[in-house]
Tab-separated table of C-alpha atoms in Angstrom:
chain	number	residue	atom	x	y	z
A	261	MET	CA	-13.704	-36.744	-28.887
A	262	ALA	CA	-16.399	-39.220	-27.739
A	263	PHE	CA	-18.902	-38.188	-30.440
A	264	SER	CA	-16.211	-38.103	-33.140
A	265	VAL	CA	-15.353	-41.721	-32.377
A	266	LEU	CA	-18.978	-42.744	-33.116
A	267	ASP	CA	-18.631	-41.249	-36.610
A	268	MET	CA	-15.378	-43.104	-37.362
A	269	SER	CA	-15.040	-46.510	-39.053
A	270	GLU	CA	-13.898	-49.402	-36.839
A	271	ASP	CA	-10.527	-49.515	-38.622
A	272	ASP	CA	-9.949	-45.830	-37.994
A	273	VAL	CA	-10.888	-46.193	-34.337
A	274	ARG	CA	-8.425	-49.089	-33.915
A	275	GLU	CA	-5.667	-47.090	-35.608
A	276	PHE	CA	-6.490	-44.076	-33.440
A	277	ALA	CA	-6.461	-46.199	-30.267
A	278	ASN	CA	-3.063	-47.635	-31.164
A	279	ALA	CA	-1.729	-44.169	-31.887
A	280	LEU	CA	-2.953	-42.985	-28.477
A	281	VAL	CA	-1.110	-45.797	-26.692
A	282	ALA	CA	1.968	-45.183	-28.831
A	283	VAL	CA	2.155	-41.619	-27.485
A	284	LYS	CA	2.872	-43.031	-24.053
A	285	THR	CA	5.111	-45.912	-25.150
A	286	ASP	CA	7.152	-44.364	-27.988
A	287	ILE	CA	7.575	-40.762	-26.888
A	288	GLY	CA	10.312	-40.159	-24.364
A	289	TYR	CA	12.559	-37.290	-23.474
A	290	CYS	CA	15.685	-36.094	-25.234
A	291	PRO	CA	18.608	-36.938	-22.910
A	292	GLU	CA	20.188	-33.547	-23.715
A	293	CYS	CA	17.446	-30.879	-23.693
A	294	GLN	CA	14.662	-32.886	-22.003
A	295	ASN	CA	12.239	-31.992	-24.792
A	296	ILE	CA	9.860	-34.716	-25.984
A	297	SER	CA	11.542	-37.034	-28.460
A	298	ALA	CA	10.709	-40.248	-30.278
A	299	GLY	CA	13.737	-42.120	-28.962
A	300	GLY	CA	17.211	-40.675	-28.475
A	301	LEU	CA	18.212	-37.102	-29.173
A	302	CYS	CA	15.493	-34.699	-30.373
A	303	PRO	CA	15.738	-33.226	-33.908
A	304	VAL	CA	17.037	-29.886	-32.571
A	305	CYS	CA	19.867	-31.390	-30.495
A	306	GLU	CA	20.755	-33.690	-33.398
A	307	ASP	CA	20.884	-30.873	-35.971
A	308	PRO	CA	24.547	-29.963	-36.683
A	309	GLU	CA	23.405	-26.536	-37.968
A	310	ARG	CA	22.236	-25.350	-34.533
A	311	ASP	CA	24.395	-22.976	-32.524
A	312	ARG	CA	25.637	-24.929	-29.499
A	313	SER	CA	26.745	-21.788	-27.617
A	314	GLN	CA	23.172	-20.692	-26.822
A	315	ILE	CA	20.578	-22.473	-24.716
A	316	CYS	CA	17.006	-21.180	-24.566
A	317	VAL	CA	15.410	-22.349	-21.307
A	318	VAL	CA	11.634	-22.862	-21.478
A	319	GLU	CA	8.972	-24.312	-19.197
A	320	ASP	CA	7.528	-26.954	-21.525
A	321	PHE	CA	7.614	-28.372	-25.052
A	322	ARG	CA	4.769	-26.060	-26.095
A	323	ALA	CA	7.127	-23.135	-25.601
A	324	VAL	CA	9.786	-24.877	-27.721
A	325	ALA	CA	7.185	-25.078	-30.491
A	326	ALA	CA	6.339	-21.385	-30.037
A	327	VAL	CA	9.972	-20.262	-30.324
A	328	GLU	CA	10.562	-22.588	-33.299
A	329	ARG	CA	7.462	-21.195	-35.054
A	330	ALA	CA	8.887	-17.698	-34.623
A	331	LYS	CA	11.999	-18.816	-36.523
A	332	GLY	CA	15.157	-16.759	-36.159
A	333	TYR	CA	16.472	-18.600	-33.072
A	334	LYS	CA	19.248	-21.002	-34.037
A	335	GLY	CA	20.513	-22.231	-30.665
A	336	LEU	CA	19.527	-25.185	-28.494
A	337	TYR	CA	16.784	-25.550	-25.881
A	338	HIS	CA	16.378	-26.816	-22.367
A	339	VAL	CA	12.922	-27.855	-21.157
A	340	LEU	CA	12.381	-27.433	-17.403
A	341	HIS	CA	9.036	-29.305	-17.291
A	342	GLY	CA	7.420	-26.644	-15.170
A	343	SER	CA	8.309	-23.586	-13.130
A	344	ILE	CA	9.119	-22.915	-9.505
A	345	SER	CA	5.849	-22.494	-7.591
A	346	PRO	CA	5.842	-22.535	-3.794
A	347	MET	CA	2.014	-22.419	-3.961
A	348	LYS	CA	1.939	-25.730	-5.834
A	349	GLY	CA	4.882	-27.129	-3.901
A	350	ILE	CA	7.144	-27.199	-6.977
A	351	GLY	CA	10.781	-26.451	-6.222
A	352	PRO	CA	13.949	-26.473	-8.353
A	353	ASP	CA	14.455	-30.192	-7.605
A	354	ASP	CA	11.172	-30.979	-9.367
A	355	LEU	CA	12.483	-29.364	-12.569
A	356	THR	CA	15.367	-30.363	-14.840
A	357	VAL	CA	17.696	-27.794	-13.269
A	358	LYS	CA	20.350	-30.382	-12.450
A	359	GLU	CA	20.400	-31.528	-16.097
A	360	LEU	CA	20.761	-27.892	-17.229
A	361	LEU	CA	23.731	-27.250	-14.940
A	362	HIS	CA	25.323	-30.469	-16.175
A	363	ARG	CA	25.066	-29.195	-19.777
A	364	LEU	CA	26.714	-25.896	-18.799
A	365	ASN	CA	29.756	-27.752	-17.419
A	366	GLY	CA	31.006	-28.496	-20.932
A	367	GLY	CA	32.207	-24.908	-21.384
A	368	GLU	CA	30.645	-24.658	-24.847
A	369	VAL	CA	27.646	-22.535	-23.758
A	370	THR	CA	28.178	-18.755	-23.610
A	371	GLU	CA	24.573	-17.557	-23.203
A	372	VAL	CA	21.470	-18.907	-21.484
A	373	ILE	CA	18.269	-17.201	-22.663
A	374	LEU	CA	15.645	-17.514	-19.921
A	375	ALA	CA	12.385	-17.814	-21.840
A	376	THR	CA	10.107	-18.946	-19.030
A	377	ASN	CA	6.616	-17.409	-19.129
A	378	PRO	CA	6.213	-13.780	-17.979
A	379	THR	CA	4.117	-14.921	-14.998
A	380	VAL	CA	4.996	-14.824	-11.294
A	381	GLU	CA	6.223	-18.438	-11.437
A	382	GLY	CA	8.129	-17.916	-14.681
A	383	GLU	CA	9.834	-14.747	-13.421
A	384	THR	CA	10.757	-16.472	-10.155
A	385	THR	CA	12.254	-19.370	-12.087
A	386	ALA	CA	14.216	-17.016	-14.368
A	387	MET	CA	15.608	-15.108	-11.375
A	388	TYR	CA	16.547	-18.328	-9.604
A	389	LEU	CA	18.358	-19.711	-12.654
A	390	SER	CA	20.097	-16.398	-13.339
A	391	ARG	CA	21.583	-16.369	-9.825
A	392	LEU	CA	22.701	-19.957	-10.276
A	393	ILE	CA	24.233	-19.511	-13.756
A	394	SER	CA	25.735	-15.981	-13.690
A	395	PRO	CA	28.532	-16.953	-11.254
A	396	LEU	CA	29.661	-19.547	-13.841
A	397	GLY	CA	30.660	-16.655	-16.131
A	398	ILE	CA	27.847	-17.429	-18.582
A	399	ARG	CA	25.694	-14.576	-19.879
A	400	THR	CA	22.058	-14.908	-18.767
A	401	SER	CA	19.373	-12.955	-20.592
A	402	ARG	CA	15.601	-12.625	-20.361
A	403	ILE	CA	13.129	-12.318	-23.254
A	404	ALA	CA	11.619	-8.845	-23.633
A	405	ASN	CA	8.242	-7.808	-22.301
A	406	GLY	CA	6.365	-5.283	-24.359
A	407	VAL	CA	3.461	-4.438	-26.586
A	408	PRO	CA	2.590	-7.373	-28.890
A	409	VAL	CA	3.166	-6.657	-32.581
A	410	GLY	CA	-0.069	-5.523	-34.238
A	411	GLY	CA	-1.493	-4.472	-30.881
A	412	ASP	CA	-2.914	-1.183	-29.710
A	413	LEU	CA	-1.496	0.826	-26.804
A	414	GLU	CA	-5.040	1.508	-25.616
A	415	TYR	CA	-5.604	-2.173	-24.862
A	416	THR	CA	-2.216	-2.808	-23.281
A	417	ASP	CA	-2.257	-3.545	-19.565
A	418	GLU	CA	-0.423	-1.202	-17.203
A	419	ILE	CA	2.516	-3.459	-16.320
A	420	THR	CA	3.223	-4.413	-19.927
A	421	MET	CA	3.007	-0.739	-20.939
A	422	ARG	CA	5.493	0.196	-18.217
A	423	ARG	CA	7.868	-2.582	-19.320
A	424	ALA	CA	7.527	-1.478	-22.966
A	425	ILE	CA	8.639	2.052	-22.045
A	426	GLU	CA	11.408	0.899	-19.695
A	427	GLY	CA	12.623	-1.546	-22.342
A	428	ARG	CA	12.635	0.990	-25.167
A	429	TYR	CA	15.523	0.788	-27.610
A	430	ASP	CA	17.365	3.459	-29.551
A	431	LEU	CA	16.471	3.937	-33.204
B	166	MET	CA	-28.078	4.997	-25.631
B	167	ALA	CA	-31.546	5.530	-27.183
B	168	PHE	CA	-33.309	3.171	-24.751
B	169	SER	CA	-31.430	4.541	-21.742
B	170	VAL	CA	-32.687	8.028	-22.564
B	171	LEU	CA	-36.311	6.798	-22.310
B	172	ASP	CA	-35.619	5.655	-18.750
B	173	MET	CA	-34.121	9.001	-17.676
B	174	SER	CA	-36.004	11.939	-16.146
B	175	GLU	CA	-36.446	15.017	-18.355
B	176	ASP	CA	-33.994	16.998	-16.184
B	177	ASP	CA	-31.334	14.319	-16.538
B	178	VAL	CA	-31.844	14.167	-20.316
B	179	ARG	CA	-31.448	17.959	-20.603
B	180	GLU	CA	-28.287	17.846	-18.490
B	181	PHE	CA	-26.946	14.975	-20.578
B	182	ALA	CA	-27.749	16.823	-23.833
B	183	ASN	CA	-25.948	19.937	-22.600
B	184	ALA	CA	-22.950	17.837	-21.554
B	185	LEU	CA	-22.816	16.284	-25.026
B	186	VAL	CA	-22.729	19.664	-26.727
B	187	ALA	CA	-20.159	20.889	-24.197
B	188	VAL	CA	-17.769	18.137	-25.326
B	189	LYS	CA	-17.575	19.825	-28.722
B	190	THR	CA	-17.617	23.442	-27.512
B	191	ASP	CA	-15.442	23.305	-24.378
B	192	ILE	CA	-12.854	20.671	-25.256
B	193	GLY	CA	-10.033	21.886	-27.422
B	194	TYR	CA	-6.409	20.923	-27.942
B	195	CYS	CA	-3.435	21.741	-25.788
B	196	PRO	CA	-1.356	24.258	-27.782
B	197	GLU	CA	1.813	22.440	-26.664
B	198	CYS	CA	1.238	18.667	-26.902
B	199	GLN	CA	-1.995	18.700	-28.985
B	200	ASN	CA	-3.719	16.438	-26.454
B	201	ILE	CA	-7.363	17.168	-25.644
B	202	SER	CA	-7.674	19.942	-23.085
B	203	ALA	CA	-10.465	21.982	-21.500
B	204	GLY	CA	-8.996	25.339	-22.531
B	205	GLY	CA	-5.316	26.248	-22.567
B	206	LEU	CA	-2.493	23.928	-21.616
B	207	CYS	CA	-3.373	20.332	-20.647
B	208	PRO	CA	-2.719	19.156	-17.053
B	209	VAL	CA	0.455	17.297	-18.088
B	210	CYS	CA	2.059	20.262	-19.882
B	211	GLU	CA	1.051	22.532	-16.997
B	212	ASP	CA	2.534	20.258	-14.311
B	213	PRO	CA	5.899	21.678	-13.146
B	214	GLU	CA	6.873	18.196	-11.854
B	215	ARG	CA	7.042	16.673	-15.371
B	216	ASP	CA	10.420	16.133	-17.009
B	217	ARG	CA	10.591	18.544	-19.964
B	218	SER	CA	13.562	16.762	-21.564
B	219	GLN	CA	11.464	13.771	-22.716
B	220	ILE	CA	8.584	13.741	-25.189
B	221	CYS	CA	6.535	10.575	-25.700
B	222	VAL	CA	4.958	10.694	-29.170
B	223	VAL	CA	1.616	8.858	-29.463
B	224	GLU	CA	-1.100	8.539	-32.083
B	225	ASP	CA	-4.075	9.711	-30.044
B	226	PHE	CA	-5.279	10.773	-26.603
B	227	ARG	CA	-6.279	7.178	-25.799
B	228	ALA	CA	-2.592	6.240	-25.897
B	229	VAL	CA	-1.771	9.148	-23.550
B	230	ALA	CA	-4.284	7.662	-21.116
B	231	ALA	CA	-2.693	4.192	-21.514
B	232	VAL	CA	0.822	5.461	-20.767
B	233	GLU	CA	-0.438	7.563	-17.835
B	234	ARG	CA	-2.284	4.543	-16.390
B	235	ALA	CA	0.997	2.601	-16.525
B	236	LYS	CA	2.569	5.285	-14.320
B	237	GLY	CA	6.348	5.519	-14.234
B	238	TYR	CA	6.663	7.884	-17.216
B	239	LYS	CA	7.312	11.439	-16.032
B	240	GLY	CA	7.986	13.291	-19.281
B	241	LEU	CA	5.700	15.168	-21.668
B	242	TYR	CA	3.605	13.911	-24.603
B	243	HIS	CA	2.936	14.820	-28.190
B	244	VAL	CA	-0.296	13.644	-29.827
B	245	LEU	CA	-0.036	13.133	-33.592
B	246	HIS	CA	-3.789	12.666	-34.167
B	247	GLY	CA	-3.242	9.641	-36.349
B	248	SER	CA	-0.484	7.791	-38.150
B	249	ILE	CA	0.984	7.855	-41.639
B	250	SER	CA	-1.160	5.660	-43.889
B	251	PRO	CA	-0.744	5.830	-47.656
B	252	MET	CA	-3.743	3.459	-47.912
B	253	LYS	CA	-5.996	6.001	-46.198
B	254	GLY	CA	-4.242	8.941	-47.841
B	255	ILE	CA	-2.835	10.220	-44.529
B	256	GLY	CA	0.588	11.813	-44.833
B	257	PRO	CA	2.847	13.649	-42.356
B	258	ASP	CA	1.136	16.953	-43.179
B	259	ASP	CA	-2.161	15.576	-41.849
B	260	LEU	CA	-0.536	14.936	-38.457
B	261	THR	CA	0.900	17.351	-35.898
B	262	VAL	CA	4.468	16.744	-37.090
B	263	LYS	CA	5.134	20.442	-37.689
B	264	GLU	CA	4.066	21.236	-34.112
B	265	LEU	CA	6.380	18.502	-32.805
B	266	LEU	CA	9.392	19.836	-34.714
B	267	HIS	CA	8.599	23.315	-33.414
B	268	ARG	CA	8.734	21.998	-29.832
B	269	LEU	CA	12.119	20.387	-30.472
B	270	ASN	CA	13.592	23.737	-31.548
B	271	GLY	CA	13.735	24.946	-27.955
B	272	GLY	CA	16.773	22.753	-27.235
B	273	GLU	CA	15.272	21.493	-23.972
B	274	VAL	CA	14.283	18.051	-25.319
B	275	THR	CA	16.971	15.333	-25.256
B	276	GLU	CA	14.856	12.251	-26.038
B	277	VAL	CA	11.798	11.545	-28.141
B	278	ILE	CA	10.128	8.212	-27.295
B	279	LEU	CA	8.174	7.006	-30.322
B	280	ALA	CA	5.170	5.229	-28.812
B	281	THR	CA	3.009	4.897	-31.902
B	282	ASN	CA	1.132	1.589	-32.153
B	283	PRO	CA	3.112	-1.527	-33.192
B	284	THR	CA	1.112	-1.729	-36.443
B	285	VAL	CA	2.310	-1.148	-40.012
B	286	GLU	CA	1.122	2.476	-39.893
B	287	GLY	CA	2.556	3.079	-36.422
B	288	GLU	CA	5.957	1.589	-37.346
B	289	THR	CA	6.048	3.642	-40.547
B	290	THR	CA	5.295	6.792	-38.574
B	291	ALA	CA	7.975	5.978	-35.983
B	292	MET	CA	10.574	5.386	-38.717
B	293	TYR	CA	9.617	8.611	-40.508
B	294	LEU	CA	9.873	10.671	-37.311
B	295	SER	CA	13.138	9.018	-36.289
B	296	ARG	CA	14.755	10.022	-39.591
B	297	LEU	CA	13.447	13.543	-39.150
B	298	ILE	CA	14.522	13.963	-35.517
B	299	SER	CA	17.823	12.035	-35.269
B	300	PRO	CA	19.754	14.579	-37.393
B	301	LEU	CA	18.812	17.230	-34.803
B	302	GLY	CA	21.059	15.426	-32.316
B	303	ILE	CA	18.085	14.278	-30.243
B	304	ARG	CA	17.923	10.647	-29.100
B	305	THR	CA	14.958	8.775	-30.609
B	306	SER	CA	13.771	5.545	-29.050
B	307	ARG	CA	10.996	3.056	-29.705
B	308	ILE	CA	8.884	1.222	-27.105
B	309	ALA	CA	9.702	-2.470	-26.754
B	310	ASN	CA	7.791	-5.263	-28.423
B	311	GLY	CA	7.566	-8.478	-26.494
B	312	VAL	CA	5.493	-10.979	-24.605
B	313	PRO	CA	2.800	-9.241	-22.533
B	314	VAL	CA	3.260	-9.614	-18.763
B	315	GLY	CA	1.168	-12.513	-17.450
B	316	GLY	CA	1.042	-14.062	-20.908
B	317	ASP	CA	2.023	-17.501	-22.115
B	318	LEU	CA	4.672	-18.175	-24.770
B	319	GLU	CA	2.404	-20.772	-26.326
B	320	TYR	CA	-0.163	-18.124	-27.281
B	321	THR	CA	2.339	-15.537	-28.473
B	322	ASP	CA	2.311	-14.822	-32.198
B	323	GLU	CA	5.432	-15.506	-34.251
B	324	ILE	CA	6.537	-11.919	-34.873
B	325	THR	CA	6.104	-10.879	-31.227
B	326	MET	CA	8.002	-13.997	-30.122
B	327	ARG	CA	10.863	-13.156	-32.497
B	328	ARG	CA	10.964	-9.560	-31.222
B	329	ALA	CA	10.916	-10.797	-27.613
B	330	ILE	CA	14.017	-12.922	-28.257
B	331	GLU	CA	15.807	-10.259	-30.321
B	332	GLY	CA	14.998	-7.674	-27.650
B	333	ARG	CA	16.190	-9.823	-24.742
B	334	TYR	CA	18.086	-8.044	-21.988
B	335	ASP	CA	20.911	-9.153	-19.751
B	336	LEU	CA	20.065	-10.204	-16.203
């Protein structure tokens, strides 16, 4: 970034500097899903076409972008801003769990898709949320583990391979 | 390999040369599952502990090794020696499909797990075999696609992400 700035015109650098500051001043969080938002509700929460009965719970806004890129998912999101990690001293109170439970009170949501990362922290978070949400009579589901599309079984790690076989579906 | 040979003693080189030739003379195919085998049935087909009601169909012996490394799977295998590829001029007759159908005649097999690679050729082969085997009253299943364990949603490609959501399971 430092060397690129040297190659830029002064006007461009000023514009860039203002844009950088604007990131911190103009970008806030959506009061519903806690995703980043330029003031007020985010575009997903605002969209009347989205299915309000499904909430896809993710760790951060990067994951929202990943699921949106994949297309196909038409529900809402909830951004936790992290995952439970005793090692890093991050507990449920450090995440937006309270905000999620508040959203589930409305009675409109019938399924919570737990799309935290398939890491130790992400799995722990998914399990924790499932135990919290299931008693409310709301379906909780977890995204599938398996062989990535286009991949080769030979280069698939053991745990993923085992999950791919366990998670096999009927044709 | 060429430079390593220069560093070896003459005895070692002779032993290595004999071992190389032995690969082609001693290693054949298991008459049951068509996996590589040093004469007669392969260790998996010979093992009385394996579940003879399940056959996991794979493209090559490397995939057998991958599924074995994952542990957990206790059934038998069938090695196709490739996948259907009109581009490369490979059709079902070039694979060990006939041998697979012959094995299914016994009536002992209740499920065929199609574990060909999640590529265009592998999916085509799985679909072809499923249409061939389903009418026999045998369950056909396909290994799951999804996010690899330990992975990050952010770096998951679109199609895999979509499959991971479609293939979600209840907690």
